[in-house]
Coordinates of C-alpha atoms in Angstrom, one line a residue:
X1 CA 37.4 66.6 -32.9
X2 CA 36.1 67.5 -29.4
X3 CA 35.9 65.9 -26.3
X4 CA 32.6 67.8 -25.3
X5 CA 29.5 66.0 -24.3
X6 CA 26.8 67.5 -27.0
X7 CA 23.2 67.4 -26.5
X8 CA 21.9 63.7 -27.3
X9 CA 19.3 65.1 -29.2
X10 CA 21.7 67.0 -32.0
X11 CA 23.9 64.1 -31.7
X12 CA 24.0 61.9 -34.8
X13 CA 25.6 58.3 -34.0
X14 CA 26.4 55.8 -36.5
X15 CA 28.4 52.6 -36.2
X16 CA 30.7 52.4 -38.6
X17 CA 32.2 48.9 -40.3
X18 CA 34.0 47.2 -43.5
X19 CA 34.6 44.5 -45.0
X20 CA 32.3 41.9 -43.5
X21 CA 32.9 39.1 -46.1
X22 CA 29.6 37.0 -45.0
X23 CA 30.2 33.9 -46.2
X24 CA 34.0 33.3 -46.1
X25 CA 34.7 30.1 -45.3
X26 CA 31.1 28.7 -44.9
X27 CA 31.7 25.4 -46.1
X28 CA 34.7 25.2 -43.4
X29 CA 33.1 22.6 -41.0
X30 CA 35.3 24.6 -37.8
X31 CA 35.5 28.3 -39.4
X32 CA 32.4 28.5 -41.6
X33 CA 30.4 30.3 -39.2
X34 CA 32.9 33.0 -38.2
X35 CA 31.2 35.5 -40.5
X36 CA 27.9 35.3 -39.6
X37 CA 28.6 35.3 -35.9
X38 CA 30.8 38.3 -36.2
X39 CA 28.4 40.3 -38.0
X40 CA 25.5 39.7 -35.5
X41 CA 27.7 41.1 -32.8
X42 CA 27.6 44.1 -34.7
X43 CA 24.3 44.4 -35.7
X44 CA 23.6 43.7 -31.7
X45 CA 25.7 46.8 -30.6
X46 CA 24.3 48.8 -33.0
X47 CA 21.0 48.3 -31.2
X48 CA 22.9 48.2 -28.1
X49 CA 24.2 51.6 -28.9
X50 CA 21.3 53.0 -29.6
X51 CA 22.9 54.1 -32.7
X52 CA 20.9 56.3 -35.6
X53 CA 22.1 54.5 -38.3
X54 CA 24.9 51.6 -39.4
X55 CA 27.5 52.3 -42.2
X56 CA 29.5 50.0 -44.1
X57 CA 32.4 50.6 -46.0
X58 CA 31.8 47.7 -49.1
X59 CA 32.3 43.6 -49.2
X60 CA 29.6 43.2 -47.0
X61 CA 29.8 39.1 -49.2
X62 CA 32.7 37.8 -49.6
X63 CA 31.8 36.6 -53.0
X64 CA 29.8 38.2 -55.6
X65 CA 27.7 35.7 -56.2
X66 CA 26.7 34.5 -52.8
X67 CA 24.8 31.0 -52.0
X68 CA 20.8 31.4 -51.0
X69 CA 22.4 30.6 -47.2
X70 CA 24.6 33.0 -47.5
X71 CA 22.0 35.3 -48.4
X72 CA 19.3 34.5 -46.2
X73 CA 21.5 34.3 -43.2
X74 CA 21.9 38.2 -44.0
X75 CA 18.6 38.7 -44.2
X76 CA 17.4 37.2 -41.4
X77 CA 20.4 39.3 -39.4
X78 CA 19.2 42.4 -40.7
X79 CA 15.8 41.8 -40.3
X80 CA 16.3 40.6 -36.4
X81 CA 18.2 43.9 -35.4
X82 CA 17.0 46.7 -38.2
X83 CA 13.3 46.2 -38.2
X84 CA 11.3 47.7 -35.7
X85 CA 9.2 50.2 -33.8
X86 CA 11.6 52.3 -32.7
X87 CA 11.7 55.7 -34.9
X88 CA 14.4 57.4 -36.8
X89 CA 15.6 60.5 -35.5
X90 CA 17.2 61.4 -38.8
X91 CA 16.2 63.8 -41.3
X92 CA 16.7 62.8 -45.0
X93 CA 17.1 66.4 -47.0
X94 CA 18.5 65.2 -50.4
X95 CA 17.2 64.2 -53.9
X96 CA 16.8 60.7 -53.0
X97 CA 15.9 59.5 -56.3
X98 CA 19.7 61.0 -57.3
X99 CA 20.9 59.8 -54.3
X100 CA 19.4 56.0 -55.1
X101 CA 18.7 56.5 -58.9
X102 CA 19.7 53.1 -59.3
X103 CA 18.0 51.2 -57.0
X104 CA 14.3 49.4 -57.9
X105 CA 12.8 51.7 -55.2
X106 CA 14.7 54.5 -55.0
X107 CA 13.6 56.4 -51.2
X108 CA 15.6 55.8 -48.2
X109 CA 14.2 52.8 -46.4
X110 CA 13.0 54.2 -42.9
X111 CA 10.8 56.9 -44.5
X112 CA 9.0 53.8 -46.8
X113 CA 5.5 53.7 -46.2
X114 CA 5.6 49.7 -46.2
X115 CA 8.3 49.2 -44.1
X116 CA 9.0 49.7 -39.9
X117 CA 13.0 50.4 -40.1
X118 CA 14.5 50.9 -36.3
X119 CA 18.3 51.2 -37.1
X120 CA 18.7 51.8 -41.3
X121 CA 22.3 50.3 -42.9
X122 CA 23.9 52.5 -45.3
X123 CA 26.6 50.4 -48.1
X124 CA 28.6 50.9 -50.7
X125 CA 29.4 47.9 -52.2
X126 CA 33.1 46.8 -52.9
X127 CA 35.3 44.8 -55.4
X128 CA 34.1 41.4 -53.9
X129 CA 30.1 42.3 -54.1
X130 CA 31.2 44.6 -56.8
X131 CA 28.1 44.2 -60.0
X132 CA 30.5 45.0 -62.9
X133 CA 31.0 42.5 -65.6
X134 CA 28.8 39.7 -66.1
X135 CA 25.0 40.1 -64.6
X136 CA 25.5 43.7 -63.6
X137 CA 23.5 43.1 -60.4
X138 CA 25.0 43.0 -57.3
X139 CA 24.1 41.5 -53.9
X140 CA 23.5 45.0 -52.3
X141 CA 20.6 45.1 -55.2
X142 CA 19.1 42.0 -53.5
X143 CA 18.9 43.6 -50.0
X144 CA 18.2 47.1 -51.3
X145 CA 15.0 45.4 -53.2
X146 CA 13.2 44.6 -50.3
X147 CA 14.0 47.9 -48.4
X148 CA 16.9 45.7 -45.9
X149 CA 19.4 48.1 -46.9
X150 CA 19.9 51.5 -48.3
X151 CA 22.6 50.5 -51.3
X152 CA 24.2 54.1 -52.4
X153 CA 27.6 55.0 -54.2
X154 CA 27.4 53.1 -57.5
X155 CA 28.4 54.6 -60.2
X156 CA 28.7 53.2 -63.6
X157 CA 30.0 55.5 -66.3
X158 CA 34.0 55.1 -66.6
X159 CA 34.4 58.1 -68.2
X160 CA 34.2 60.4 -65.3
X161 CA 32.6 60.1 -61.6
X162 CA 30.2 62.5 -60.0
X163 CA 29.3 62.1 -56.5
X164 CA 26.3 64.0 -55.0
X165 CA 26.0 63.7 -50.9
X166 CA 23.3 61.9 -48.8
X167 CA 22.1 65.4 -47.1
X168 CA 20.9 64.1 -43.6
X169 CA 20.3 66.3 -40.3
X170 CA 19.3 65.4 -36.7
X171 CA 18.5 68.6 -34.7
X172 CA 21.7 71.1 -34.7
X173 CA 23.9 68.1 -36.8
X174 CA 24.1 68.4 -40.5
X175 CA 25.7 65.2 -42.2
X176 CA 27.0 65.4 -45.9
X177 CA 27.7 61.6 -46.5
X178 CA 29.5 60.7 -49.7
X179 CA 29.7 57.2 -51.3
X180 CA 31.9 55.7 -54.1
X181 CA 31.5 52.2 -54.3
X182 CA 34.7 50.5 -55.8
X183 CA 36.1 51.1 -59.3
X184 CA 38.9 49.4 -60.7
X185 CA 41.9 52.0 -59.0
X186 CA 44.2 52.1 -62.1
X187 CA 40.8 53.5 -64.2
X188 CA 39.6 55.4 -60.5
X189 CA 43.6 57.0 -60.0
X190 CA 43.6 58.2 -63.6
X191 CA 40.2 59.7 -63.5
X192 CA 41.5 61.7 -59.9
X193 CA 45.1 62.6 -61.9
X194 CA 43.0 64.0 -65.3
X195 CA 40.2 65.9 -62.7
X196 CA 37.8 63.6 -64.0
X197 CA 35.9 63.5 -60.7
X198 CA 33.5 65.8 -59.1
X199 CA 31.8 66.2 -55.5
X200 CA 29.0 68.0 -55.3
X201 CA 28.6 70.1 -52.2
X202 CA 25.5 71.0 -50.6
X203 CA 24.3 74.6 -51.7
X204 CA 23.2 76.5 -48.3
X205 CA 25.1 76.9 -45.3
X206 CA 28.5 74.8 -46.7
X207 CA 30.0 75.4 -43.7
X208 CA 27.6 73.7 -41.6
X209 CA 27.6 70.9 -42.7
X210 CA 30.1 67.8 -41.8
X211 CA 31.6 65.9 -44.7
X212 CA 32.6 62.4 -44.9
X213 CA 33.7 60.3 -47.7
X214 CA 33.3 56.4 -47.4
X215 CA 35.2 54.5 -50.5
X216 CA 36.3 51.0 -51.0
X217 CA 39.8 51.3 -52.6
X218 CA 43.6 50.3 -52.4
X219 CA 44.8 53.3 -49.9
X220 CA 48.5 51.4 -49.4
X221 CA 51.0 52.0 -52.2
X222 CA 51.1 49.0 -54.7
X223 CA 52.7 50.5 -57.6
X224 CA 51.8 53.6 -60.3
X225 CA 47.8 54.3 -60.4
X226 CA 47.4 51.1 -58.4
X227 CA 46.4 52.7 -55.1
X228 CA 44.1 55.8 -54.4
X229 CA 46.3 58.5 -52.1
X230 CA 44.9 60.9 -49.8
X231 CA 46.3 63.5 -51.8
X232 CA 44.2 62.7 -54.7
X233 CA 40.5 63.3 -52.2
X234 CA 39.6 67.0 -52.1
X235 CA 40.5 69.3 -48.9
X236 CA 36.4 70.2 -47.7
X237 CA 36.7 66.7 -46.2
X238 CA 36.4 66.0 -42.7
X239 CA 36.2 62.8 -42.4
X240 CA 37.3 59.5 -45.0
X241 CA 36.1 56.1 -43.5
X242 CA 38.2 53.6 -46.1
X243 CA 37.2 50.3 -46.6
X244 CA 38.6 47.6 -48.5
X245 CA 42.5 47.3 -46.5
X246 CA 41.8 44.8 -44.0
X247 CA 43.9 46.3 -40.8
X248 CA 41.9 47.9 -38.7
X249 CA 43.0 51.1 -37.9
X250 CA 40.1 52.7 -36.6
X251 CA 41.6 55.4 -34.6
X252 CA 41.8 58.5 -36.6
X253 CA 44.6 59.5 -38.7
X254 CA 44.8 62.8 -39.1
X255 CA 46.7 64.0 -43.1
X256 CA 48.0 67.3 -42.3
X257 CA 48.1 68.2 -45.8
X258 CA 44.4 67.9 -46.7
X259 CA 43.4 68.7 -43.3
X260 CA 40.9 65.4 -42.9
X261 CA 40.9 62.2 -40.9
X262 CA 41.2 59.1 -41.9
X263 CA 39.6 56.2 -40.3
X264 CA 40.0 52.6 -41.7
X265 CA 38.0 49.9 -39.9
X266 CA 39.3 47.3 -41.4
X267 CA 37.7 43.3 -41.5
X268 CA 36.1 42.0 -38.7
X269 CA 37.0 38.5 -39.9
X270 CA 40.6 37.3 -40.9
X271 CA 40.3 36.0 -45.2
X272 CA 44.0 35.7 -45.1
X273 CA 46.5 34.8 -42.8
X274 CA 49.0 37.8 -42.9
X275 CA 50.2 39.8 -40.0
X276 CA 47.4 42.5 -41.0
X277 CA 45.1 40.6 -40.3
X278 CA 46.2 39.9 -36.3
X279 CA 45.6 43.3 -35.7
X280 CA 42.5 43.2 -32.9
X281 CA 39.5 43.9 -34.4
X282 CA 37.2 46.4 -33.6
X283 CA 34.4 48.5 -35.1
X284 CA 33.6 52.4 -33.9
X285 CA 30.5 54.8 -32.8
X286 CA 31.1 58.1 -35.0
X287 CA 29.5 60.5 -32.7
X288 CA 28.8 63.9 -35.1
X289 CA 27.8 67.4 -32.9
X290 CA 27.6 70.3 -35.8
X291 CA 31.2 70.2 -37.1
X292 CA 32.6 68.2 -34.3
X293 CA 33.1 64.3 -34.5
X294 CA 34.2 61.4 -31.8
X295 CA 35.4 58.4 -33.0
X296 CA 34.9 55.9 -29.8
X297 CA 36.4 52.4 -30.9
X298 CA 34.3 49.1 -29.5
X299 CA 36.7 45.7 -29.7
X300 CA 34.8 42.5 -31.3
X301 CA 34.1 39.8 -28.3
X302 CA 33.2 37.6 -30.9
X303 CA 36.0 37.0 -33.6
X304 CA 38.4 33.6 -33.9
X305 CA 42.0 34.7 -31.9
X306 CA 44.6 34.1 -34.5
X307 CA 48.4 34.8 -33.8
X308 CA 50.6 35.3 -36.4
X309 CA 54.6 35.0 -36.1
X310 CA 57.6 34.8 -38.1
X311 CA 61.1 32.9 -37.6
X312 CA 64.1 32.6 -39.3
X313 CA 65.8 29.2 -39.3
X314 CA 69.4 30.5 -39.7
X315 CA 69.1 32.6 -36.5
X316 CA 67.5 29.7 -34.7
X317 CA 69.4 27.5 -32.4
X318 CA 68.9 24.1 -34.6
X319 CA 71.4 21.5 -34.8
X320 CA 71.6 21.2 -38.7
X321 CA 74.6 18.8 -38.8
X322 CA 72.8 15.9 -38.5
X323 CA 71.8 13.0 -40.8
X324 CA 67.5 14.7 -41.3
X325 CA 68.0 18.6 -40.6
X326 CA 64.7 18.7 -41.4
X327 CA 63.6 16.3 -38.2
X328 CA 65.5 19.1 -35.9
X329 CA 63.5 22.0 -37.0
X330 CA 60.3 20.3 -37.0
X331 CA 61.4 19.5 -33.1
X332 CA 62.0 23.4 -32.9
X333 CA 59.0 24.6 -34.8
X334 CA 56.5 22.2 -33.0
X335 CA 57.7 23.9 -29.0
X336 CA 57.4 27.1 -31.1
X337 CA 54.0 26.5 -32.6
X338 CA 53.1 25.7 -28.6
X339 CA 53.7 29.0 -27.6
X340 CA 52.1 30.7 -30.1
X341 CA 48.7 28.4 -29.4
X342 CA 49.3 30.1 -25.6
X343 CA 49.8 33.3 -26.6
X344 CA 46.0 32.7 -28.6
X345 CA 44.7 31.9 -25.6
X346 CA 45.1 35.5 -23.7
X347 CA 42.7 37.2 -26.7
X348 CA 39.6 34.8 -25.3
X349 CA 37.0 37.4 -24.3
X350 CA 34.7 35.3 -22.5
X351 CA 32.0 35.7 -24.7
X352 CA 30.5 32.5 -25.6
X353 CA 30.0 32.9 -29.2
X354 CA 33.5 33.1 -29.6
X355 CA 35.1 30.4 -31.3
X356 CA 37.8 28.3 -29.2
X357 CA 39.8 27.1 -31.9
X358 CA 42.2 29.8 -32.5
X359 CA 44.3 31.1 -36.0
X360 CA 48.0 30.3 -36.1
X361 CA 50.4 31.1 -38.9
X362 CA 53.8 30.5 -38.5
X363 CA 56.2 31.4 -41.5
X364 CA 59.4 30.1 -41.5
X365 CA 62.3 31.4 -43.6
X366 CA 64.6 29.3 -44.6
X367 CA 67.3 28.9 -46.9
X368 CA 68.3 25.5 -47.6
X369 CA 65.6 23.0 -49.1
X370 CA 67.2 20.2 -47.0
X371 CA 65.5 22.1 -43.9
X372 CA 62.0 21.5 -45.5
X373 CA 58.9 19.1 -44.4
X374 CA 55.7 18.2 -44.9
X375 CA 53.8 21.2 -43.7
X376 CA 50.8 19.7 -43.5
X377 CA 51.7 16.5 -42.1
X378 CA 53.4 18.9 -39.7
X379 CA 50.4 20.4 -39.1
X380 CA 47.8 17.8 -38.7
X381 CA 49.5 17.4 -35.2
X382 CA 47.7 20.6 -33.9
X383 CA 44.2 19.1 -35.5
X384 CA 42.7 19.8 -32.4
X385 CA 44.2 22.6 -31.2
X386 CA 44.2 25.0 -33.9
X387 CA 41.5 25.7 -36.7
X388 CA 43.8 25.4 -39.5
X389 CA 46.1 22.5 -39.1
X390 CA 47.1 22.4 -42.5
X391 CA 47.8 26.0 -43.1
X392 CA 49.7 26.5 -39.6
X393 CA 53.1 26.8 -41.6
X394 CA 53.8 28.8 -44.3
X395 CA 57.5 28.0 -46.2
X396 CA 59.9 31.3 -47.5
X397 CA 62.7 31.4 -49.1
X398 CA 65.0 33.6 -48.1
X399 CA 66.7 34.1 -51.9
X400 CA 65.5 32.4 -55.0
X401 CA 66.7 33.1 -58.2
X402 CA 64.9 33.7 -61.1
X403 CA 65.7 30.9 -64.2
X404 CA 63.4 30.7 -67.4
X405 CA 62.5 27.1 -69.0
X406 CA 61.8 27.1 -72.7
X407 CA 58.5 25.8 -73.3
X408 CA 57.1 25.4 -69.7
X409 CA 55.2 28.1 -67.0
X410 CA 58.2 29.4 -65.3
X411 CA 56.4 28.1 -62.1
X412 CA 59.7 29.1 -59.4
X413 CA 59.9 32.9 -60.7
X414 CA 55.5 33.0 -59.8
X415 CA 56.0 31.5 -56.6
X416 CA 59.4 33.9 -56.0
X417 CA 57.5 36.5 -57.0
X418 CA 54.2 36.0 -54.5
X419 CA 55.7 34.0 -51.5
X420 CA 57.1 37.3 -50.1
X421 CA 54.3 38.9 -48.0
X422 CA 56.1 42.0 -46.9
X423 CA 56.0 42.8 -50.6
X424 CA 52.4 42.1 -51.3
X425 CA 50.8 45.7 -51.6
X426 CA 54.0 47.6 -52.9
X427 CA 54.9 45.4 -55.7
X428 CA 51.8 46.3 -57.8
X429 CA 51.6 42.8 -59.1
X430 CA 48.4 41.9 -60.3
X431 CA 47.4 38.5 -61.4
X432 CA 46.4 39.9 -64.9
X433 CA 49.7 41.4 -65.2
X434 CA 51.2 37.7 -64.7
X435 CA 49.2 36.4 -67.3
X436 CA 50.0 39.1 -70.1
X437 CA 53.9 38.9 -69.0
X438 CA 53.4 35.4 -69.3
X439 CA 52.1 35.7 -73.2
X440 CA 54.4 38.5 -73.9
X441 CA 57.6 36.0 -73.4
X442 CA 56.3 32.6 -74.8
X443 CA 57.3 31.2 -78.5
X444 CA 54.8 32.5 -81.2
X445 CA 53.1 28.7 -81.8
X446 CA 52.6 28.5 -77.8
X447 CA 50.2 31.7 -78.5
X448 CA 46.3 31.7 -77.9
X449 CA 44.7 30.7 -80.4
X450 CA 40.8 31.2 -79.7
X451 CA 41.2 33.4 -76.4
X452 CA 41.9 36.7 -76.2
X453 CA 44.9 37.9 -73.5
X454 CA 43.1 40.6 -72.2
X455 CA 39.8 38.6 -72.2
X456 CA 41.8 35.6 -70.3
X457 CA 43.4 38.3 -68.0
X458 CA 40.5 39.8 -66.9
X459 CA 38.2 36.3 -66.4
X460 CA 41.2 35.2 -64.2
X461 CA 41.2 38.6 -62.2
X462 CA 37.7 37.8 -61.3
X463 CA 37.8 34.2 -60.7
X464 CA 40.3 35.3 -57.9
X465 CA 40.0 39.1 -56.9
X466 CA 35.8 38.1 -56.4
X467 CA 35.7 34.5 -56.3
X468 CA 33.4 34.7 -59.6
X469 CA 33.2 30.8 -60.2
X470 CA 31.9 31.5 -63.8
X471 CA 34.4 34.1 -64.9
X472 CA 36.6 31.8 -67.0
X473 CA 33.8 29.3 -68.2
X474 CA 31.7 32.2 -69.8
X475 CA 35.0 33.5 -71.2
X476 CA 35.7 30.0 -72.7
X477 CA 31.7 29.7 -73.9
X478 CA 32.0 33.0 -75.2
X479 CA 35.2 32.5 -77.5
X480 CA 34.9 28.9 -78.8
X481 CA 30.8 30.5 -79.5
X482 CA 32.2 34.1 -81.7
X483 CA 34.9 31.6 -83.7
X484 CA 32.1 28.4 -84.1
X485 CA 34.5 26.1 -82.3
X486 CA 32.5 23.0 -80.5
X487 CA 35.2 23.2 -77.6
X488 CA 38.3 25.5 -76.9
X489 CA 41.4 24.0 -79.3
X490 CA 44.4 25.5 -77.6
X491 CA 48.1 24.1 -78.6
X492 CA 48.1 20.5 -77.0
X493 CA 49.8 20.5 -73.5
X494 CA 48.9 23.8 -73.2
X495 CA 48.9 24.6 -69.3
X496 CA 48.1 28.2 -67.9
X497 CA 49.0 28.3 -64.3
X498 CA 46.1 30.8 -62.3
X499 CA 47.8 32.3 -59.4
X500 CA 45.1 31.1 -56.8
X501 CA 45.1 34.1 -54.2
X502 CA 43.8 35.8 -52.2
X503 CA 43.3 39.3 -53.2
X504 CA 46.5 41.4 -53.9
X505 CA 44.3 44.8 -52.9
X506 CA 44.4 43.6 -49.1
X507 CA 47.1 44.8 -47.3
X508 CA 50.3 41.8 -47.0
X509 CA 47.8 39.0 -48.4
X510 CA 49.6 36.1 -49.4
X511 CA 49.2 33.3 -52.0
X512 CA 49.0 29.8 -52.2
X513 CA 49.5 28.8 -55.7
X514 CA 47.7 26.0 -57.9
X515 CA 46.9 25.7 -61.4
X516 CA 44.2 25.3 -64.3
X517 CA 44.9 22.6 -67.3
X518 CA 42.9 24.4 -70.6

């Protein structure tokens, strides 16, 4: 990295971002516009900027089947700030129709004949507009039809990966851009471990050339072949912009042992209220002169303040003789809860489209159940002070031990094993593995009968990891249709509790935890 000013014109700026999740929320009547207003900001300083091109690092939706708002919302976005007059200064050198084989039109957008492209977006697409499974067409297809967005990075066969680089150039500045949308990491780590993965590199002049890698994958430890390491990416890297973790950590990291950086961007809006998550958000200008890079980071003006804190009730100074215990720490909690809507207050950046209403999440350990409440009662206090009243608190206990009931979902040892947020992301639990365990346990005429575990595993990972609302009712339609059942005859009082969470892959998620009746 250097500090030099280079030559404007041999400079090659691109704005770089993750994890967007357009459409979290949207039927929140307080946070459903958070998205949307967030990724106009960024669209804005891209053109701001002045930037050459925008770069995403996957999940632009936050589901994979977005609603038409949802959808046209994006599109009128992109349209607003990406189409124009203004020309491209970038050169595009590679095989397009390898680079976009798998697009309807595969040519790079600004060099279309049809089209007037001022600032072009480059995506990958990631496990939430992921188009495995069932349709196999994502919502990056939908904008790359019409020439919004240049989709790259997909890659279908799962018996190995080959990645070949976007080759672009802007005066002196050769860019080698790699893409790998997301894969599954247990099938992606094993493929890295067996040397099942190949990365083409440019054939003239390799050492001109910069190369980055943008991915969409777990990059923080959650058990055996459930994360991808650094270790695994090969060492002609300069640069790996990882999406999918939602901390931003946008500053450069630099791994000493593959001699690369290591930027994570991290989600410009908060999907889950973890401590990761109240990291400041920000995006970045990648500045790239010949083999020299600047990252230059640019805080968003525009995203909902959320504070996130912890306390510990036995270390609190709560009177717990008395005839409700549970009275005294609400008294304590609710001064607490005060501050914390104060300390919200200092991350207003005067911008107007910022939303007043900030994010708190409090989480109180405790030990006894006797110090317990209503949370949301509790919360409904702060209605119009905070925009989630009835997810301000979030109850932990401290130590919960682990008892089996013959016959029934061992509901305590789920909610033991998920309430704990500092374990979410080394833990390796997975909601499929739940289920299976689950199975693996239970009395042979408690069994499925008509479903598959795997099948029922894998619909459930998708109902929750990509909020696909049809996963399990295509799974049901699918197995009573193959055994010529009218409906879905399962042992009578049957019930298969669905963890309902957020997705495990993002760094110290948390779950809240309801069930299905089959």
């Amino acid at each position: 990295m250097s500090s030099d000013v280079p030559p404007p014109e041999d400079t090659l700026n691109i704005l770089v971002a993750s994890d967007i999740h357009l459409g979290y929320a949207e039927k929140d009547g307080i946070r459903g516009e958070d998205s949307y207003t967030t990724f106009e900001e960024i669209l804005a300083l891209a053109e701001e900027k002045n930037v050459d091109l925008v770069l995403l690092g996957g999940d632009l939706f936050h589901e994979s089947k977005p609603s038409p708002k949802c959808i046209h919302r994006c599109m009128s976005l992109m349209r607003k700030y990406c189409m124009g007059d203004r020309p491209v200064a970038v050169s595009f050198l590679s095989d397009q129709t390898e680079n976009f084989k798998h697009c309807d039109k595969p040519i790079v957008n600004y060099e279309d004949p049809n089209l007037n492209i001022s600032i072009p977006i480059f995506s990958i697409h990631g496990n939430h507009d992921d188009p495995s499974g069932y349709g196999r067409v994502s919502s990056l297809d939908l904008l790359s039809a019409p020439g919004l967005l240049n989709y790259f990075g997909k890659w279908t066969d799962l018996t190995h990966v080959e990645i070949s680089p976007l080759l672009m150039q802007k005066g002196e500045t050769r860019l080698a851009l790699y893409g790998l949308s997301y894969l599954k990491d247990e099938r992606l780590a094993r493929l890295f471990l067996d040397h099942h993965v190949k990365m083409f590199r440019p054939r003239e002049c390799q050492d001109e050339w910069l190369n980055v890698f943008v991915l969409h994958q777990n990059r923080v430890d959650r058990g055996i072949k459930r994360f991808i390491t650094e270790e695994m990416l090969p060492d002609f890297l300069d640069l790996v912009i990882w999406g999918h973790e939602h901390e931003c950590r946008i500053k450069p990291e630099w791994n000493d042992n593959r001699r690369f950086y290591v930027c994570q961007p991290g989600s410009p809006v908060a999907t889950s209220l973890c401590v990761g998550e109240a990291v400041p958000k920000n995006v970045a200008v990648l500045s790239i002169y010949k083999k020299n890079f600047k990252i230059t980071p640019i805080p968003l003006k525009t995203v909902r303040p959320f504070v996130y804190d912890s306390v510990t009730l036995a270390d609190c100074t709560i009177d717990f003789t008395g005839e409700k215990p549970s009275d005294e720490v609400q008294n304590y909690l609710r001064s607490h809860v005060e501050t914390l809507i104060d300390r919200a207050a200092e991350q207003i950046s005067g911008d107007l489209r910022q939303p007043d209403l900030p994010l708190i999440r409090l989480r109180v350990d405790y030990s006894e159940e006797k110090h317990m409440f209503n949370g949301v009662r509790f919360g409904l206090q702060f209605a119009e002070k905070v925009a989630n009243p009835s997810e301000l608190v979030l109850f932990h206990k401290q130590r919960v031990d682990r008892v089996k009931t013959e016959g029934k979902v061992d509901k305590d040892a789920l909610e033991a094993l998920f309430s704990n947020e500092e374990r979410q992301g080394l833990s390796g639990n997975r909601v499929e593995k739940v289920v299976e365990s689950y199975f693996k346990d239970v009395a042979p005429d408690k069994q499925l009968q008509v479903l598959s575990i795997k099948g029922l595993a894998e619909a459930a990972s998708r109902f929750i990891d990509k909020e696909d609302k049809d996963a399990l009712s295509f799974l049901v339609d699918n197995g009573t249709e193959k055994n010529s059942l009218r409906r879905l005859d399962l042992n009578p009082g049957f019930q298969l509790y669905v963890l309902m969470l957020y997705p495990l892959s993002h760094t110290g998620y948390h779950p809240g935890i309801n069930h299905f009746v089959i």
